Amino acid sequence: MWRGVPLCDVLKRCGIYSKKHGALNVCFEGAEHLPGGGGCKYGTSIKKEIAMDPSRDIILAYMQNGELLTPDHGFPVRIIIPGFNGGRMVKWLKRIIVTTKESDSFYYYRDNKVFPSHVNLQLANAEGWWYNPECAIDELNINSVITRPCHKEILPINSWTTRRPYTLRGYAYSGGGKKVKRVEVTMDGGETWQVCTVDHAEKPNKYGKFWCWCFWSLDVEVLDLLGAKEIAVRAWDETFNTQPEKLIWNLLLMGSITCNRE
Amino acid sequence: MWRGVPLCDVLKRCGIYSKKHGALNVCFEGAEHLPGGGGCKYGTSIKKEIAMDPSRDIILAYMQNGELLTPDHGFPVRIIIPGFNGGRMVKWLKRIIVTTKESDSFYYYRDNKVFPSHVNLQLANAEGWWYNPECAIDELNINSVITRPCHKEILPINSWTTRRPYTLRGYAYSGGGKKVKRVEVTMDGGETWQVCTVDHAEKPNKYGKFWCWCFWSLDVEVLDLLGAKEIAVRAWDETFNTQPEKLIWNLLLMGSITCNRE
């Protein structure tokens, strides 16, 4: 649970210009010098219309779970942008700059991108893919994870365990406040999919947006588990986008949210 | 190009209640009696927070392309909800009703749903899937279409045509105002994907949303076309959701937006 000040209120209070007068991007700059960063500080930016959208609940956070931020989480203040890629949520925030251009930080250009799958490192450098705004990840896509069974979990097969169902568990998440509407599990390589129970621990905000992941579970017969070579999960969000069956490779391996397999 | 009155302004002017006082859904009722509709008129509903969101540009439309609506398009007035499933955009609008419950129209329950793929007609009836709000389609998912080559198109192979590139064309669309960021074509069954040129004919609205489809094109060598068994296109929207390679069956065949193949 984060606590902070709405970014849009702070920007309004500071008298942010209109788009017409050049306020197109809101850049955030942290205090950190990172290795290999070309000498610049960690920084990134978001579009003005995103920054000023009250439905997005973007805050300058100074507390987490009722206590001041710890140093690891960005003390004294960091940005929280619900439903966005974590790379935009700058820690140890020092400056907010409103500009016509996007952030010029090395990290903004060199990270948090999804390139087409033919783009390798040489091509990304040669053809300037790093500077293509269409490749930046802002709102996250739909994804889901299996947490039970967990790695190296052992289920003894005996008369006690086989008389009870085994409960598969995990979580699912979509960006932009989109509700996860459905989670399905397959134990036969995608031939059939079983519908899981989905538990939303939060209420939506007053604009109908969901910011937290939700939890899914599915009771299966232990004897069915024995026959399964693989368990895979996929989620669907309220726009009925779902996860591809096969991994779609891209240079930074970001956003490649395939079905999660165990 | 539609012209109309913002729905949220009309609802405000009428003094719409708060959610706390029961204004949870905005129902639309048309004039039509349709065959097989259990005697009720066409009707549907959207959530109040959607209806009142100014960034969504929902209008009560009375003009199209500078002229009054034609009867076929809903004269005298219809709803336009950009980025939403067309089934919500009620024609020949007669009544708007604000209620705690969703629309009780036969068409609202019996249409515009995406069920899990194990649900057939018998199961949908027996288990009440029609009434499950998690299955309703509101915002549309990402999709794309090939328009050139068109059906039955013949390209003579001669020294003139093989010296020129052939231009594949089509359009792509995502719901909820999400920009289509990338369109890719494969001519080798998904082994490699070529990045198309994408042309957005519109500017985004002041909240950064794109309501119109965009056009894509790709120049290919005619000799490469000759070797292709199939051409397939997939699009990606700004949240990096893309289209599944294989069709995901569902009872009404809605929202099953696989790669478009020619």
PDB file of C-alpha atoms in Angstrom, chain B residues 7-200:
ATOM      1  CA  LEU B   7     -23.373  11.547 -23.241  1.00  0.00           C
ATOM      2  CA  CYS B   8     -21.725  12.612 -19.969  1.00  0.00           C
ATOM      3  CA  ASP B   9     -22.996  16.186 -20.408  1.00  0.00           C
ATOM      4  CA  VAL B  10     -26.538  14.978 -21.009  1.00  0.00           C
ATOM      5  CA  LEU B  11     -26.431  12.713 -17.964  1.00  0.00           C
ATOM      6  CA  LYS B  12     -25.022  15.506 -15.792  1.00  0.00           C
ATOM      7  CA  ARG B  13     -27.680  17.908 -17.047  1.00  0.00           C
ATOM      8  CA  CYS B  14     -30.344  15.358 -16.110  1.00  0.00           C
ATOM      9  CA  GLY B  15     -28.868  15.127 -12.616  1.00  0.00           C
ATOM     10  CA  ILE B  16     -27.499  11.574 -12.645  1.00  0.00           C
ATOM     11  CA  TYR B  17     -27.241  10.076  -9.151  1.00  0.00           C
ATOM     12  CA  SER B  18     -23.937   9.061  -7.584  1.00  0.00           C
ATOM     13  CA  LYS B  19     -22.856   5.402  -7.587  1.00  0.00           C
ATOM     14  CA  LYS B  20     -23.627   5.331  -3.885  1.00  0.00           C
ATOM     15  CA  HIS B  21     -27.219   6.169  -4.680  1.00  0.00           C
ATOM     16  CA  GLY B  22     -27.537   3.369  -7.187  1.00  0.00           C
ATOM     17  CA  ALA B  23     -26.327   4.825 -10.487  1.00  0.00           C
ATOM     18  CA  LEU B  24     -24.194   1.838 -11.477  1.00  0.00           C
ATOM     19  CA  ASN B  25     -25.245   1.216 -15.065  1.00  0.00           C
ATOM     20  CA  VAL B  26     -26.483   3.294 -17.967  1.00  0.00           C
ATOM     21  CA  CYS B  27     -28.916   1.337 -20.150  1.00  0.00           C
ATOM     22  CA  PHE B  28     -29.834   2.207 -23.722  1.00  0.00           C
ATOM     23  CA  GLU B  29     -33.027   1.070 -25.391  1.00  0.00           C
ATOM     24  CA  GLY B  30     -33.699   1.240 -29.115  1.00  0.00           C
ATOM     25  CA  ALA B  31     -36.974   1.251 -31.063  1.00  0.00           C
ATOM     26  CA  GLU B  32     -36.516  -2.099 -32.777  1.00  0.00           C
ATOM     27  CA  HIS B  33     -38.334  -5.309 -32.118  1.00  0.00           C
ATOM     28  CA  LEU B  34     -36.086  -8.016 -33.496  1.00  0.00           C
ATOM     29  CA  PRO B  35     -37.054 -11.572 -34.407  1.00  0.00           C
ATOM     30  CA  GLY B  36     -36.357 -14.107 -31.680  1.00  0.00           C
ATOM     31  CA  GLY B  37     -35.850 -11.476 -29.020  1.00  0.00           C
ATOM     32  CA  GLY B  38     -38.358 -12.696 -26.511  1.00  0.00           C
ATOM     33  CA  GLY B  39     -40.604  -9.735 -27.275  1.00  0.00           C
ATOM     34  CA  CYS B  40     -38.226  -7.074 -26.007  1.00  0.00           C
ATOM     35  CA  LYS B  41     -36.542  -4.192 -27.749  1.00  0.00           C
ATOM     36  CA  TYR B  42     -32.874  -4.039 -28.559  1.00  0.00           C
ATOM     37  CA  GLY B  43     -31.079  -2.817 -25.472  1.00  0.00           C
ATOM     38  CA  THR B  44     -27.729  -2.910 -23.740  1.00  0.00           C
ATOM     39  CA  SER B  45     -25.843  -1.114 -20.976  1.00  0.00           C
ATOM     40  CA  ILE B  46     -22.459   0.203 -19.951  1.00  0.00           C
ATOM     41  CA  LYS B  47     -21.051   0.947 -16.535  1.00  0.00           C
ATOM     42  CA  LYS B  48     -21.560   4.432 -15.146  1.00  0.00           C
ATOM     43  CA  GLU B  49     -17.830   5.169 -14.858  1.00  0.00           C
ATOM     44  CA  ILE B  50     -17.481   4.432 -18.568  1.00  0.00           C
ATOM     45  CA  ALA B  51     -20.493   6.565 -19.484  1.00  0.00           C
ATOM     46  CA  MET B  52     -19.210   9.540 -17.468  1.00  0.00           C
ATOM     47  CA  ASP B  53     -15.563   9.356 -18.609  1.00  0.00           C
ATOM     48  CA  PRO B  54     -14.930  12.438 -20.781  1.00  0.00           C
ATOM     49  CA  SER B  55     -11.787  10.860 -22.304  1.00  0.00           C
ATOM     50  CA  ARG B  56     -13.948   8.228 -24.031  1.00  0.00           C
ATOM     51  CA  ASP B  57     -15.819  10.699 -26.266  1.00  0.00           C
ATOM     52  CA  ILE B  58     -19.134   8.831 -26.039  1.00  0.00           C
ATOM     53  CA  ILE B  59     -21.801  10.761 -27.923  1.00  0.00           C
ATOM     54  CA  LEU B  60     -25.484  10.718 -28.747  1.00  0.00           C
ATOM     55  CA  ALA B  61     -24.912  11.014 -32.481  1.00  0.00           C
ATOM     56  CA  TYR B  62     -27.324  12.668 -34.877  1.00  0.00           C
ATOM     57  CA  MET B  63     -25.041  13.307 -37.884  1.00  0.00           C
ATOM     58  CA  GLN B  64     -22.591  11.277 -39.943  1.00  0.00           C
ATOM     59  CA  ASN B  65     -20.234  12.857 -42.459  1.00  0.00           C
ATOM     60  CA  GLY B  66     -22.032  16.198 -42.289  1.00  0.00           C
ATOM     61  CA  GLU B  67     -25.535  14.854 -42.854  1.00  0.00           C
ATOM     62  CA  LEU B  68     -28.329  13.677 -40.608  1.00  0.00           C
ATOM     63  CA  LEU B  69     -28.145   9.973 -39.876  1.00  0.00           C
ATOM     64  CA  THR B  70     -29.734   7.737 -42.453  1.00  0.00           C
ATOM     65  CA  PRO B  71     -32.383   5.281 -41.229  1.00  0.00           C
ATOM     66  CA  ASP B  72     -29.881   2.430 -41.615  1.00  0.00           C
ATOM     67  CA  HIS B  73     -27.439   4.195 -39.320  1.00  0.00           C
ATOM     68  CA  GLY B  74     -29.929   4.919 -36.555  1.00  0.00           C
ATOM     69  CA  PHE B  75     -31.945   8.056 -37.417  1.00  0.00           C
ATOM     70  CA  PRO B  76     -32.745  10.209 -35.550  1.00  0.00           C
ATOM     71  CA  VAL B  77     -30.183   9.414 -32.835  1.00  0.00           C
ATOM     72  CA  ARG B  78     -27.858   6.605 -31.816  1.00  0.00           C
ATOM     73  CA  ILE B  79     -25.048   5.973 -29.351  1.00  0.00           C
ATOM     74  CA  ILE B  80     -21.423   6.032 -30.497  1.00  0.00           C
ATOM     75  CA  ILE B  81     -18.912   4.538 -28.032  1.00  0.00           C
ATOM     76  CA  PRO B  82     -15.468   4.746 -29.652  1.00  0.00           C
ATOM     77  CA  GLY B  83     -13.238   1.738 -29.059  1.00  0.00           C
ATOM     78  CA  PHE B  84     -16.119  -0.429 -27.879  1.00  0.00           C
ATOM     79  CA  ASN B  85     -17.915  -3.391 -29.325  1.00  0.00           C
ATOM     80  CA  GLY B  86     -20.499  -2.196 -31.871  1.00  0.00           C
ATOM     81  CA  GLY B  87     -23.251  -4.101 -30.051  1.00  0.00           C
ATOM     82  CA  ARG B  88     -23.264  -1.354 -27.401  1.00  0.00           C
ATOM     83  CA  MET B  89     -23.910   1.434 -29.916  1.00  0.00           C
ATOM     84  CA  VAL B  90     -27.697   1.343 -29.927  1.00  0.00           C
ATOM     85  CA  LYS B  91     -29.487   2.702 -33.016  1.00  0.00           C
ATOM     86  CA  TRP B  92     -32.906   4.421 -33.106  1.00  0.00           C
ATOM     87  CA  LEU B  93     -32.334   5.294 -29.467  1.00  0.00           C
ATOM     88  CA  LYS B  94     -35.570   5.787 -27.528  1.00  0.00           C
ATOM     89  CA  ARG B  95     -34.664   5.681 -23.835  1.00  0.00           C
ATOM     90  CA  ILE B  96     -31.682   5.995 -21.523  1.00  0.00           C
ATOM     91  CA  ILE B  97     -32.237   4.455 -18.114  1.00  0.00           C
ATOM     92  CA  VAL B  98     -29.809   4.684 -15.180  1.00  0.00           C
ATOM     93  CA  THR B  99     -30.095   1.662 -12.906  1.00  0.00           C
ATOM     94  CA  THR B 100     -28.341  -0.432 -10.310  1.00  0.00           C
ATOM     95  CA  LYS B 101     -28.573  -3.498 -12.557  1.00  0.00           C
ATOM     96  CA  GLU B 102     -27.229  -4.092 -16.037  1.00  0.00           C
ATOM     97  CA  SER B 103     -29.636  -4.026 -18.972  1.00  0.00           C
ATOM     98  CA  ASP B 104     -32.211  -6.809 -18.836  1.00  0.00           C
ATOM     99  CA  SER B 105     -32.657  -6.901 -22.605  1.00  0.00           C
ATOM    100  CA  PHE B 106     -32.578 -10.306 -24.244  1.00  0.00           C
ATOM    101  CA  TYR B 107     -29.921  -8.984 -26.641  1.00  0.00           C
ATOM    102  CA  TYR B 108     -27.690  -7.759 -23.878  1.00  0.00           C
ATOM    103  CA  TYR B 109     -27.563 -11.200 -22.317  1.00  0.00           C
ATOM    104  CA  ARG B 110     -27.636 -13.277 -25.466  1.00  0.00           C
ATOM    105  CA  ASP B 111     -25.074 -11.484 -27.567  1.00  0.00           C
ATOM    106  CA  ASN B 112     -21.605  -9.943 -27.452  1.00  0.00           C
ATOM    107  CA  LYS B 113     -20.071 -12.510 -25.131  1.00  0.00           C
ATOM    108  CA  VAL B 114     -16.820 -14.446 -25.114  1.00  0.00           C
ATOM    109  CA  PHE B 115     -17.188 -17.742 -23.274  1.00  0.00           C
ATOM    110  CA  PRO B 116     -14.411 -20.177 -22.394  1.00  0.00           C
ATOM    111  CA  SER B 117     -13.898 -22.648 -25.208  1.00  0.00           C
ATOM    112  CA  HIS B 118     -15.448 -25.641 -23.398  1.00  0.00           C
ATOM    113  CA  VAL B 119     -18.803 -23.817 -23.212  1.00  0.00           C
ATOM    114  CA  ASN B 120     -21.222 -24.974 -25.901  1.00  0.00           C
ATOM    115  CA  LEU B 121     -24.862 -23.950 -26.300  1.00  0.00           C
ATOM    116  CA  GLN B 122     -26.204 -26.595 -23.929  1.00  0.00           C
ATOM    117  CA  LEU B 123     -23.724 -25.682 -21.200  1.00  0.00           C
ATOM    118  CA  ALA B 124     -24.288 -21.940 -21.703  1.00  0.00           C
ATOM    119  CA  ASN B 125     -27.992 -22.490 -21.078  1.00  0.00           C
ATOM    120  CA  ALA B 126     -27.620 -25.046 -18.303  1.00  0.00           C
ATOM    121  CA  GLU B 127     -24.995 -23.165 -16.287  1.00  0.00           C
ATOM    122  CA  GLY B 128     -26.224 -19.627 -16.932  1.00  0.00           C
ATOM    123  CA  TRP B 129     -23.073 -18.433 -18.733  1.00  0.00           C
ATOM    124  CA  TRP B 130     -25.213 -15.830 -20.546  1.00  0.00           C
ATOM    125  CA  TYR B 131     -25.588 -13.970 -17.261  1.00  0.00           C
ATOM    126  CA  ASN B 132     -21.911 -13.969 -16.303  1.00  0.00           C
ATOM    127  CA  PRO B 133     -20.730 -10.342 -16.480  1.00  0.00           C
ATOM    128  CA  GLU B 134     -17.107 -11.476 -16.936  1.00  0.00           C
ATOM    129  CA  CYS B 135     -17.981 -12.693 -20.436  1.00  0.00           C
ATOM    130  CA  ALA B 136     -19.321  -9.395 -21.832  1.00  0.00           C
ATOM    131  CA  ILE B 137     -17.304  -7.710 -24.579  1.00  0.00           C
ATOM    132  CA  ASP B 138     -16.876  -3.986 -24.048  1.00  0.00           C
ATOM    133  CA  GLU B 139     -13.501  -2.645 -25.181  1.00  0.00           C
ATOM    134  CA  LEU B 140     -12.243  -4.474 -28.227  1.00  0.00           C
ATOM    135  CA  ASN B 141      -9.030  -6.454 -28.464  1.00  0.00           C
ATOM    136  CA  ILE B 142      -6.254  -5.991 -30.984  1.00  0.00           C
ATOM    137  CA  ASN B 143      -6.921  -7.121 -34.554  1.00  0.00           C
ATOM    138  CA  SER B 144      -5.728  -6.668 -38.128  1.00  0.00           C
ATOM    139  CA  VAL B 145      -6.889  -7.493 -41.630  1.00  0.00           C
ATOM    140  CA  ILE B 146      -5.299  -8.057 -45.041  1.00  0.00           C
ATOM    141  CA  THR B 147      -7.175  -6.229 -47.832  1.00  0.00           C
ATOM    142  CA  ARG B 148      -4.612  -6.605 -50.632  1.00  0.00           C
ATOM    143  CA  PRO B 149      -4.246  -9.134 -52.151  1.00  0.00           C
ATOM    144  CA  CYS B 150      -8.026  -9.342 -52.198  1.00  0.00           C
ATOM    145  CA  HIS B 151     -10.086 -12.438 -52.879  1.00  0.00           C
ATOM    146  CA  LYS B 152      -9.658 -13.814 -56.381  1.00  0.00           C
ATOM    147  CA  GLU B 153      -7.041 -11.205 -57.235  1.00  0.00           C
ATOM    148  CA  ILE B 154      -4.827 -12.371 -60.106  1.00  0.00           C
ATOM    149  CA  LEU B 155      -1.296 -11.095 -60.530  1.00  0.00           C
ATOM    150  CA  PRO B 156       0.145 -11.967 -63.940  1.00  0.00           C
ATOM    151  CA  ILE B 157       3.757 -13.053 -63.580  1.00  0.00           C
ATOM    152  CA  ASN B 158       5.772 -11.398 -66.298  1.00  0.00           C
ATOM    153  CA  SER B 159       8.888  -9.327 -66.750  1.00  0.00           C
ATOM    154  CA  TRP B 160       6.949  -6.146 -65.875  1.00  0.00           C
ATOM    155  CA  THR B 161       5.384  -7.324 -62.614  1.00  0.00           C
ATOM    156  CA  THR B 162       8.437  -9.161 -61.341  1.00  0.00           C
ATOM    157  CA  ARG B 163      10.609  -6.076 -61.670  1.00  0.00           C
ATOM    158  CA  ARG B 164       8.344  -4.121 -59.291  1.00  0.00           C
ATOM    159  CA  PRO B 165       7.500  -4.736 -55.663  1.00  0.00           C
ATOM    160  CA  TYR B 166       3.981  -5.814 -54.826  1.00  0.00           C
ATOM    161  CA  THR B 167       2.362  -3.806 -52.014  1.00  0.00           C
ATOM    162  CA  LEU B 168       0.438  -5.762 -49.411  1.00  0.00           C
ATOM    163  CA  ARG B 169      -2.161  -3.613 -47.648  1.00  0.00           C
ATOM    164  CA  GLY B 170      -4.686  -3.741 -44.843  1.00  0.00           C
ATOM    165  CA  TYR B 171      -5.869  -2.134 -41.660  1.00  0.00           C
ATOM    166  CA  ALA B 172      -5.492  -2.726 -37.946  1.00  0.00           C
ATOM    167  CA  TYR B 173      -7.444  -1.698 -34.904  1.00  0.00           C
ATOM    168  CA  SER B 174      -7.422  -1.921 -31.139  1.00  0.00           C
ATOM    169  CA  GLY B 175     -10.164  -0.938 -28.699  1.00  0.00           C
ATOM    170  CA  GLY B 176     -10.210   1.528 -25.833  1.00  0.00           C
ATOM    171  CA  GLY B 177      -8.283   4.219 -27.708  1.00  0.00           C
ATOM    172  CA  LYS B 178      -5.075   2.181 -27.670  1.00  0.00           C
ATOM    173  CA  LYS B 179      -2.726   3.052 -30.502  1.00  0.00           C
ATOM    174  CA  VAL B 180      -1.668   0.280 -32.863  1.00  0.00           C
ATOM    175  CA  LYS B 181       2.085   0.440 -32.492  1.00  0.00           C
ATOM    176  CA  ARG B 182       3.250  -2.305 -34.793  1.00  0.00           C
ATOM    177  CA  VAL B 183       1.998  -4.472 -37.644  1.00  0.00           C
ATOM    178  CA  GLU B 184       3.946  -7.494 -38.912  1.00  0.00           C
ATOM    179  CA  VAL B 185       3.507  -9.857 -41.831  1.00  0.00           C
ATOM    180  CA  THR B 186       4.813 -13.391 -42.213  1.00  0.00           C
ATOM    181  CA  MET B 187       5.083 -15.260 -45.504  1.00  0.00           C
ATOM    182  CA  ASP B 188       6.848 -18.316 -44.060  1.00  0.00           C
ATOM    183  CA  GLY B 189       4.351 -19.609 -41.530  1.00  0.00           C
ATOM    184  CA  GLY B 190       5.535 -17.489 -38.627  1.00  0.00           C
ATOM    185  CA  GLU B 191       9.262 -18.239 -38.918  1.00  0.00           C
ATOM    186  CA  THR B 192      10.053 -14.581 -39.628  1.00  0.00           C
ATOM    187  CA  TRP B 193       7.904 -11.448 -39.431  1.00  0.00           C
ATOM    188  CA  GLN B 194       8.437  -8.290 -41.474  1.00  0.00           C
ATOM    189  CA  VAL B 195       7.626  -4.900 -39.985  1.00  0.00           C
ATOM    190  CA  CYS B 196       5.042  -2.931 -41.997  1.00  0.00           C
ATOM    191  CA  THR B 197       4.639   0.787 -42.477  1.00  0.00           C
ATOM    192  CA  VAL B 198       1.738   2.002 -40.348  1.00  0.00           C
ATOM    193  CA  ASP B 199      -0.221   5.098 -41.277  1.00  0.00           C
ATOM    194  CA  HIS B 200      -2.452   6.738 -38.668  1.00  0.00           C
TER     195      HIS B 200
END
